[in-house]
Coordinates of C-alpha atoms and ligand atoms in Angstrom, one line a residue:
M1381 CA 0.0 0.0 0.0
G1382 CA 1.3 3.4 -0.9
K1383 CA 1.3 6.3 1.5
A1384 CA -1.8 7.7 -0.2
G1385 CA -3.6 4.5 0.7
S1386 CA -4.7 1.4 -1.0
D1387 CA -6.2 1.4 -4.5
T1388 CA -9.6 0.7 -3.1
L1389 CA -9.3 3.6 -0.6
L1390 CA -8.2 5.9 -3.4
A1391 CA -11.2 4.7 -5.5
R1392 CA -13.6 5.2 -2.7
N1393 CA -12.4 8.7 -1.9
Y1394 CA -12.7 9.6 -5.5
E1395 CA -16.2 8.3 -5.7
L1396 CA -17.3 10.2 -2.6
A1397 CA -15.6 13.4 -4.0
C1398 CA -17.5 13.1 -7.2
E1399 CA -20.8 12.9 -5.4
R1400 CA -19.8 15.8 -3.3
F1401 CA -19.0 18.0 -6.4
A1402 CA -22.0 16.7 -8.2
A1403 CA -24.2 18.1 -5.5
L1404 CA -22.7 21.5 -6.4
G1405 CA -23.3 21.0 -10.1
V1406 CA -19.7 20.3 -10.8
D1407 CA -18.7 17.6 -13.3
V1408 CA -15.4 16.1 -12.0
E1409 CA -14.6 14.1 -15.2
A1410 CA -15.1 17.2 -17.3
A1411 CA -12.7 19.2 -15.1
L1412 CA -10.1 16.4 -15.4
R1413 CA -10.4 16.4 -19.2
R1414 CA -9.9 20.1 -19.2
L1415 CA -6.9 19.8 -16.9
A1416 CA -5.3 17.2 -19.1
R1417 CA -5.4 19.6 -22.0
V1418 CA -3.3 22.3 -20.3
P1419 CA 0.4 22.0 -20.9
L1420 CA 2.7 23.6 -18.4
S1421 CA 6.0 24.9 -19.8
L1422 CA 8.6 23.7 -17.5
H1423 CA 11.8 25.7 -17.2
C1424 CA 14.9 23.7 -18.0
W1425 CA 17.0 26.0 -15.7
Q1426 CA 15.8 24.5 -12.5
G1427 CA 17.8 21.4 -13.1
D1428 CA 21.3 23.2 -13.1
D1429 CA 20.9 26.5 -11.3
I1430 CA 20.8 28.3 -14.8
A1431 CA 24.4 27.3 -15.5
G1432 CA 23.9 26.1 -19.1
F1433 CA 26.4 24.4 -21.3
E1434 CA 28.5 27.2 -22.8
A1435 CA 32.2 26.2 -23.3
D1436 CA 33.3 29.5 -21.5
A1437 CA 30.6 29.9 -19.0
T1438 CA 31.2 32.9 -16.8
G1439 CA 28.7 32.0 -13.9
L1440 CA 25.3 33.5 -13.2
T1441 CA 24.8 37.3 -13.5
G1442 CA 22.0 39.7 -14.3
G1443 CA 20.6 40.2 -11.0
I1444 CA 19.2 36.7 -10.6
M1445 CA 20.7 34.2 -8.2
A1446 CA 20.3 30.5 -7.3
T1447 CA 21.4 29.9 -3.8
G1448 CA 22.3 26.6 -2.2
N1449 CA 24.7 23.7 -3.0
Y1450 CA 22.5 20.6 -2.8
P1451 CA 24.3 17.8 -4.6
G1452 CA 23.3 16.4 -7.9
R1453 CA 23.2 19.5 -10.2
A1454 CA 22.9 18.4 -13.9
R1455 CA 26.2 19.2 -15.7
T1456 CA 25.6 18.0 -19.2
P1457 CA 22.6 17.9 -21.7
E1458 CA 22.4 14.2 -21.1
E1459 CA 22.1 14.7 -17.3
L1460 CA 19.6 17.5 -17.6
R1461 CA 17.5 15.4 -20.0
A1462 CA 17.6 12.3 -17.7
D1463 CA 16.4 14.4 -14.8
L1464 CA 13.6 15.8 -16.8
E1465 CA 12.5 12.4 -17.9
M1466 CA 12.2 11.6 -14.2
V1467 CA 10.1 14.8 -13.8
W1468 CA 7.9 13.8 -16.8
R1469 CA 7.2 10.5 -15.1
L1470 CA 6.0 12.2 -12.0
L1471 CA 3.6 14.6 -13.5
P1472 CA 0.1 13.9 -14.8
G1473 CA -0.5 15.2 -18.3
R1474 CA 1.8 16.1 -21.2
H1475 CA 4.0 19.3 -20.8
R1476 CA 6.4 21.4 -22.6
L1477 CA 10.0 22.5 -21.9
A1478 CA 11.3 26.0 -21.9
L1479 CA 14.9 26.3 -23.0
H1480 CA 17.4 29.2 -22.6
A1481 CA 20.0 30.0 -25.2
L1482 CA 22.6 29.0 -22.7
Y1483 CA 21.6 25.4 -23.2
A1484 CA 22.8 25.2 -26.8
E1485 CA 24.9 22.1 -27.7
T1486 CA 28.0 23.2 -29.6
E1487 CA 30.2 20.2 -29.2
G1488 CA 32.6 21.9 -26.9
K1489 CA 33.2 24.7 -29.5
R1490 CA 32.9 28.3 -28.5
V1491 CA 29.9 29.7 -30.3
D1492 CA 29.0 33.2 -29.0
R1493 CA 25.4 34.2 -28.4
D1494 CA 25.2 36.3 -31.6
A1495 CA 26.2 33.3 -33.6
L1496 CA 23.8 30.7 -32.3
E1497 CA 21.9 28.8 -34.9
P1498 CA 19.0 26.4 -34.9
R1499 CA 21.3 23.4 -35.4
H1500 CA 22.8 24.0 -32.0
F1501 CA 19.3 22.9 -30.6
Q1502 CA 18.9 19.8 -32.7
G1503 CA 19.7 17.6 -29.7
W1504 CA 16.9 19.1 -27.9
V1505 CA 14.5 18.8 -30.9
D1506 CA 15.3 15.1 -31.3
W1507 CA 14.7 14.4 -27.6
A1508 CA 11.5 16.4 -27.6
K1509 CA 10.2 14.5 -30.6
R1510 CA 10.9 11.3 -28.8
H1511 CA 9.0 12.4 -25.8
E1512 CA 6.3 14.2 -27.9
I1513 CA 6.7 17.4 -26.1
G1514 CA 6.8 21.0 -27.4
L1515 CA 9.6 23.4 -26.8
D1516 CA 9.6 27.1 -25.8
F1517 CA 12.7 29.3 -25.9
N1518 CA 14.4 32.3 -24.1
G1519 CA 17.2 34.4 -25.3
S1520 CA 20.0 34.6 -22.7
F1521 CA 21.0 38.2 -22.2
F1522 CA 23.0 37.6 -18.9
S1523 CA 25.9 35.5 -17.7
H1524 CA 28.2 37.0 -20.4
P1525 CA 31.1 39.3 -20.5
K1526 CA 29.2 41.7 -22.7
S1527 CA 26.5 42.2 -20.0
A1528 CA 29.0 42.4 -17.2
D1529 CA 28.1 46.1 -16.4
G1530 CA 24.5 45.2 -16.3
F1531 CA 23.3 46.6 -19.7
T1532 CA 22.5 44.8 -23.0
L1533 CA 19.9 46.1 -25.4
S1534 CA 19.9 49.6 -23.9
H1535 CA 23.7 49.8 -23.7
P1536 CA 25.2 53.2 -24.7
D1537 CA 27.9 51.4 -26.6
D1538 CA 26.8 50.6 -30.1
G1539 CA 28.9 47.5 -30.5
I1540 CA 27.5 45.9 -27.3
R1541 CA 24.0 46.8 -28.3
R1542 CA 24.5 45.4 -31.8
F1543 CA 25.8 42.1 -30.3
W1544 CA 22.6 41.7 -28.1
I1545 CA 20.3 42.6 -31.1
A1546 CA 22.0 39.8 -33.0
H1547 CA 21.4 37.5 -30.2
G1548 CA 17.8 38.5 -30.1
I1549 CA 17.4 37.8 -33.8
A1550 CA 19.2 34.5 -33.5
S1551 CA 16.8 33.5 -30.6
R1552 CA 13.8 34.3 -32.8
K1553 CA 15.2 32.1 -35.7
I1554 CA 15.8 29.3 -33.1
G1555 CA 12.4 29.7 -31.7
A1556 CA 10.8 29.5 -35.2
F1557 CA 12.8 26.4 -35.9
L1558 CA 11.7 24.7 -32.7
G1559 CA 8.1 25.5 -33.4
R1560 CA 8.3 24.2 -37.0
E1561 CA 10.1 21.1 -36.1
L1562 CA 7.7 20.1 -33.3
G1563 CA 4.5 21.3 -35.0
S1564 CA 3.6 23.5 -32.1
P1565 CA 4.2 27.2 -31.7
C1566 CA 7.3 28.1 -29.7
V1567 CA 6.9 31.0 -27.2
C1568 CA 10.1 32.9 -27.5
N1569 CA 10.5 35.0 -24.4
L1570 CA 12.9 38.0 -24.0
W1571 CA 14.1 39.2 -20.7
I1572 CA 17.0 41.6 -20.2
P1573 CA 18.7 42.5 -16.9
D1574 CA 19.3 46.2 -17.9
G1575 CA 18.9 48.5 -14.9
F1576 CA 20.5 50.8 -12.3
K1577 CA 21.4 50.1 -8.7
D1578 CA 21.0 53.7 -7.8
T1579 CA 19.0 56.5 -9.2
P1580 CA 19.8 57.3 -12.8
V1581 CA 19.6 60.7 -14.4
D1582 CA 18.8 59.8 -17.9
R1583 CA 16.2 56.9 -17.9
R1584 CA 14.8 58.1 -21.2
A1585 CA 18.0 57.6 -23.2
H1586 CA 18.1 54.0 -22.1
R1587 CA 14.4 53.3 -22.7
G1588 CA 14.7 54.9 -26.1
R1589 CA 17.6 52.7 -27.1
L1590 CA 15.8 49.6 -25.8
R1591 CA 12.8 50.5 -27.9
E1592 CA 15.1 50.9 -31.0
S1593 CA 16.9 47.6 -30.3
L1594 CA 13.6 45.7 -29.9
D1595 CA 12.3 47.2 -33.2
E1596 CA 15.3 45.7 -35.0
I1597 CA 14.8 42.2 -33.2
F1598 CA 11.2 42.1 -34.1
A1599 CA 11.4 43.6 -37.6
A1600 CA 11.3 40.4 -39.4
E1601 CA 7.8 38.9 -39.7
M1602 CA 7.7 35.3 -38.7
S1603 CA 4.7 33.0 -38.9
R1604 CA 2.6 32.8 -35.7
T1605 CA 2.1 29.1 -36.4
H1606 CA 5.7 28.6 -35.4
L1607 CA 6.8 31.5 -33.2
L1608 CA 5.0 33.6 -30.5
D1609 CA 7.1 36.5 -29.4
A1610 CA 7.0 37.6 -25.8
V1611 CA 8.6 40.4 -23.7
E1612 CA 9.1 40.1 -19.9
P1613 CA 9.1 43.2 -17.6
K1614 CA 10.3 43.5 -14.2
L1615 CA 10.1 46.0 -11.4
F1616 CA 13.5 45.6 -9.8
G1617 CA 16.3 43.0 -9.4
L1618 CA 19.3 42.5 -7.4
G1619 CA 21.6 45.3 -8.4
S1620 CA 18.8 47.0 -10.3
E1621 CA 16.8 48.3 -7.4
S1622 CA 16.3 51.8 -8.6
C1623 CA 15.4 51.4 -12.2
V1624 CA 14.8 48.6 -14.5
I1625 CA 14.8 49.8 -18.1
G1626 CA 12.3 47.1 -19.3
S1627 CA 9.7 47.9 -16.7
H1628 CA 6.1 46.8 -16.7
E1629 CA 4.8 50.0 -18.4
F1630 CA 7.5 49.8 -21.0
Y1631 CA 6.8 46.2 -22.1
L1632 CA 2.9 46.4 -21.7
A1633 CA 3.0 49.4 -24.2
Y1634 CA 5.4 47.6 -26.4
A1635 CA 3.4 44.4 -26.4
V1636 CA 0.2 46.2 -27.2
A1637 CA 1.9 48.2 -30.0
K1638 CA 3.5 45.2 -31.6
R1639 CA 0.7 42.7 -30.8
I1640 CA 3.1 40.3 -29.2
L1641 CA 2.9 38.4 -25.9
L1642 CA 3.5 40.0 -22.5
T1643 CA 5.2 37.8 -19.9
L1644 CA 3.9 38.2 -16.4
D1645 CA 6.3 36.8 -13.9
T1646 CA 4.7 36.6 -10.5
G1647 CA 8.0 37.5 -8.7
H1648 CA 8.5 40.7 -10.6
Y1649 CA 6.1 43.1 -8.8
H1650 CA 5.7 44.8 -5.5
P1651 CA 4.9 42.2 -2.8
T1652 CA 1.3 43.5 -2.4
E1653 CA 0.7 43.6 -6.2
V1654 CA -0.6 40.3 -7.7
V1655 CA -0.5 39.0 -11.2
S1656 CA -3.9 37.5 -10.8
D1657 CA -5.4 41.0 -10.9
K1658 CA -3.3 41.9 -14.0
I1659 CA -4.4 39.1 -16.2
S1660 CA -7.8 40.3 -17.2
A1661 CA -6.5 43.9 -17.6
V1662 CA -3.9 42.9 -20.1
L1663 CA -6.0 40.4 -21.9
A1664 CA -8.4 43.2 -22.8
F1665 CA -5.8 44.4 -25.1
L1666 CA -3.5 41.5 -25.9
D1667 CA -4.4 38.2 -27.6
E1668 CA -2.1 36.0 -25.6
I1669 CA 0.2 36.1 -22.6
L1670 CA 2.9 34.1 -21.0
L1671 CA 3.0 33.4 -17.3
H1672 CA 6.3 32.9 -15.4
V1673 CA 4.9 31.3 -12.3
S1674 CA 7.3 31.8 -9.4
R1675 CA 7.1 32.6 -5.7
G1676 CA 8.6 35.7 -4.5
V1677 CA 9.6 35.8 -0.8
R1678 CA 10.0 39.3 0.4
W1679 CA 11.7 40.3 -2.9
D1680 CA 13.2 39.0 -6.1
S1681 CA 13.8 35.4 -5.0
D1682 CA 12.3 32.8 -7.3
H1683 CA 11.3 30.3 -4.6
V1684 CA 9.7 27.0 -5.5
V1685 CA 6.1 27.4 -6.4
T1686 CA 3.7 26.2 -3.7
L1687 CA -0.1 25.9 -3.5
N1688 CA -0.9 29.2 -1.9
E1689 CA -3.8 31.5 -2.2
E1690 CA -2.3 33.6 -5.0
L1691 CA -1.5 30.5 -7.1
V1692 CA -5.1 29.4 -6.9
A1693 CA -6.2 33.0 -7.7
L1694 CA -4.0 32.8 -10.8
A1695 CA -5.6 29.5 -11.9
Q1696 CA -9.1 30.9 -11.2
E1697 CA -8.4 33.7 -13.6
I1698 CA -7.5 31.3 -16.3
A1699 CA -10.4 29.0 -15.5
R1700 CA -13.2 31.5 -15.0
G1701 CA -12.5 33.3 -18.3
G1702 CA -12.0 30.0 -20.2
D1703 CA -8.7 31.5 -21.2
E1704 CA -6.5 28.3 -21.4
A1705 CA -5.7 28.9 -25.0
R1706 CA -4.7 32.5 -24.5
I1707 CA -2.5 32.0 -21.4
H1708 CA 0.7 30.0 -21.7
V1709 CA 1.6 28.7 -18.2
G1710 CA 5.3 28.7 -17.8
L1711 CA 7.3 28.1 -14.6
D1712 CA 10.3 30.1 -13.4
Y1713 CA 12.1 29.5 -10.2
F1714 CA 15.4 28.0 -9.2
D1715 CA 16.2 26.6 -5.8
A1716 CA 19.7 24.9 -5.4
S1717 CA 19.2 24.2 -1.7
I1718 CA 17.0 21.1 -2.1
N1719 CA 16.8 18.2 -4.5
R1720 CA 16.4 19.9 -7.9
V1721 CA 14.1 17.2 -9.4
A1722 CA 11.9 17.3 -6.5
A1723 CA 11.8 21.1 -6.7
W1724 CA 10.6 20.9 -10.3
V1725 CA 8.0 18.3 -9.4
I1726 CA 6.6 20.2 -6.4
G1727 CA 6.2 23.5 -8.2
A1728 CA 4.6 21.7 -11.3
R1729 CA 2.3 19.7 -9.2
A1730 CA 1.3 22.8 -7.2
M1731 CA 0.4 24.6 -10.4
L1732 CA -1.6 21.6 -11.7
K1733 CA -3.4 21.2 -8.4
A1734 CA -4.3 25.0 -8.5
L1735 CA -5.7 24.6 -11.9
L1736 CA -7.7 21.5 -10.8
I1737 CA -9.2 23.5 -7.9
A1738 CA -10.2 26.3 -10.3
F1739 CA -11.7 23.8 -12.8
L1740 CA -13.7 22.3 -10.0
E1741 CA -15.3 25.6 -9.0
P1742 CA -19.1 26.1 -9.3
T1743 CA -18.4 29.4 -10.9
E1744 CA -21.9 30.1 -12.2
E1745 CA -23.2 30.0 -8.8
L1746 CA -20.6 32.4 -7.4
R1747 CA -21.1 34.7 -10.4
A1748 CA -24.9 34.7 -9.7
L1749 CA -24.4 35.8 -6.0
E1750 CA -22.1 38.5 -7.2
E1751 CA -24.5 39.8 -9.9
K1752 CA -27.3 40.0 -7.2
G1753 CA -25.0 42.0 -5.1
D1754 CA -24.8 39.3 -2.4
Y1755 CA -21.2 39.8 -1.4
T1756 CA -21.9 38.0 1.9
G1757 CA -22.9 34.9 0.1
R1758 CA -19.9 35.2 -2.2
L1759 CA -17.4 35.4 0.6
A1760 CA -19.1 32.6 2.6
M1761 CA -19.1 30.3 -0.4
L1762 CA -15.6 31.0 -1.5
E1763 CA -14.4 30.1 2.0
D1764 CA -16.5 27.0 2.2
L1765 CA -15.2 25.7 -1.1
K1766 CA -11.8 25.6 0.2
G1767 CA -12.8 22.5 2.2
L1768 CA -13.9 20.4 -0.7
P1769 CA -12.1 17.0 -1.3
Y1770 CA -9.7 18.2 -4.0
G1771 CA -7.0 15.8 -2.7
A1772 CA -9.1 12.8 -3.6
V1773 CA -9.6 13.9 -7.1
W1774 CA -6.0 14.8 -7.5
D1775 CA -4.8 11.5 -6.4
H1776 CA -7.3 9.7 -8.8
Y1777 CA -6.1 11.9 -11.6
C1778 CA -2.5 11.0 -10.9
V1779 CA -3.1 7.3 -10.8
A1780 CA -5.4 7.4 -13.9
S1781 CA -2.7 9.3 -15.7
G1782 CA -0.1 6.5 -14.9
T1783 CA 1.8 8.5 -12.4
L1784 CA 2.1 8.4 -8.5
P1785 CA -0.4 10.1 -6.1
S1786 CA 0.5 12.5 -3.2
M1787 CA 3.3 11.5 -0.9
D1788 CA 4.3 8.5 -3.1
W1789 CA 6.2 10.2 -5.8
L1790 CA 8.9 11.4 -3.5
D1791 CA 10.0 7.8 -2.9
E1792 CA 10.9 7.7 -6.7
V1793 CA 13.0 10.9 -6.5
R1794 CA 14.8 9.7 -3.5
C1795 CA 15.6 6.4 -5.3
Y1796 CA 16.9 8.4 -8.2
E1797 CA 18.9 10.7 -5.9
K1798 CA 20.6 7.6 -4.4
K1799 CA 21.2 5.8 -7.7
V1800 CA 22.0 8.9 -10.0
L1801 CA 22.2 12.4 -8.4
S1802 CA 24.4 11.6 -5.5
K1803 CA 27.1 10.2 -7.8
R1804 CA 27.6 13.5 -9.6
R1805 CA 30.5 15.3 -8.0
Ligands
RNT191 C1 14.4 37.1 -14.4 C2 13.4 36.6 -15.2 C3 13.7 35.5 -16.2 C4 14.7 34.5 -15.7 C5 14.8 33.3 -16.5 C6 16.1 32.6 -16.2 O1 14.1 38.0 -13.3 O2 12.3 36.2 -14.4 O3 12.6 35.0 -16.7 O4 14.4 34.2 -14.4 O5 14.7 33.6 -17.8
ZN192 ZN1 10.7 35.2 -15.4

């Protein structure tokens, strides 16, 4: 018997849960079918602390930081892919993988970022085809000598700016290649670290240059069947506390003007500001968005995603609007202080559970209360719904999808740690 209980116990719990939800007019099977159609875009960089495979890697810079030294970091594409295969086994549903340009495979040769080509990602494409998963992509504008002073696309130096523009153009070509090869559009996200630690005098010049650089990067029309461009704003980062050039207002305006995607990272705002409240606002003007689901703790921290109230609120915004097709759900966190495979699984499972909770909501009833102005009833019902047997439905879903239910999956990870991860020195 697993920690979640015997098969019959799981089945009985599920049956009772279905009855409980049916009494509220909720069709559990329909919710599970809906959940199975949502792919998460898992971030490859949780497996190796965003180190990547560049021949002359300089170490992580750009105001982001993975802290901790838990053993078992993936050091090669083969190790990273093996770890991901373990993650796929422990997640119900079929998901995508988001790569960073840093993860190019150049056979030990030094290929600078402005010279990257689709062929440097052939290994990932072959692997993705074997596992029938889609790939997303990110240009890497950090951890490089040409971004050492904290500036890339807004840099005053023409040569440096041109280098990063070339990287942006190369990234879009690679993204389009991934989308074409895998028959599923690749979301190609652009985040740059540019910003000031202390109060700048000329913000305008930097933002003007960033706009010009972006215009060059996005000048070439590419088919949306293969490539979906996205830009990611941020309020502040480590070392860019006073001013981030690519701020929220900057990229929101840019995404609307260019009809591209905006990436909302849940760790990129003031601690009292929530992305769940931004989704419906930006979707009034944008066709699609990308989420970078993370967990900020106090400030720019990228902790492992957990099933907290804001995560559920995020999922509810997706579910209530029926917006699964317009919102790409990506994960973005990096914790090097715990087992990295477990960190991936914990965060991804939390996101899926939040979606499940949202899909199991009797939304029409809540909406009716709200329309009547019965806010007492709305609050009372929202609170009571928190006690419904979601766990029983989740465990059933995991087993029915051929993976392990709550508590049991960790045994697999521990075994993998013993056999594989602990041997990496
Ligand atoms: C940084 C952004 C960005 C990165 C990854 C590695 O603040 O969130 O998305 O975390 O691309
Ligand atoms: Zn992000």
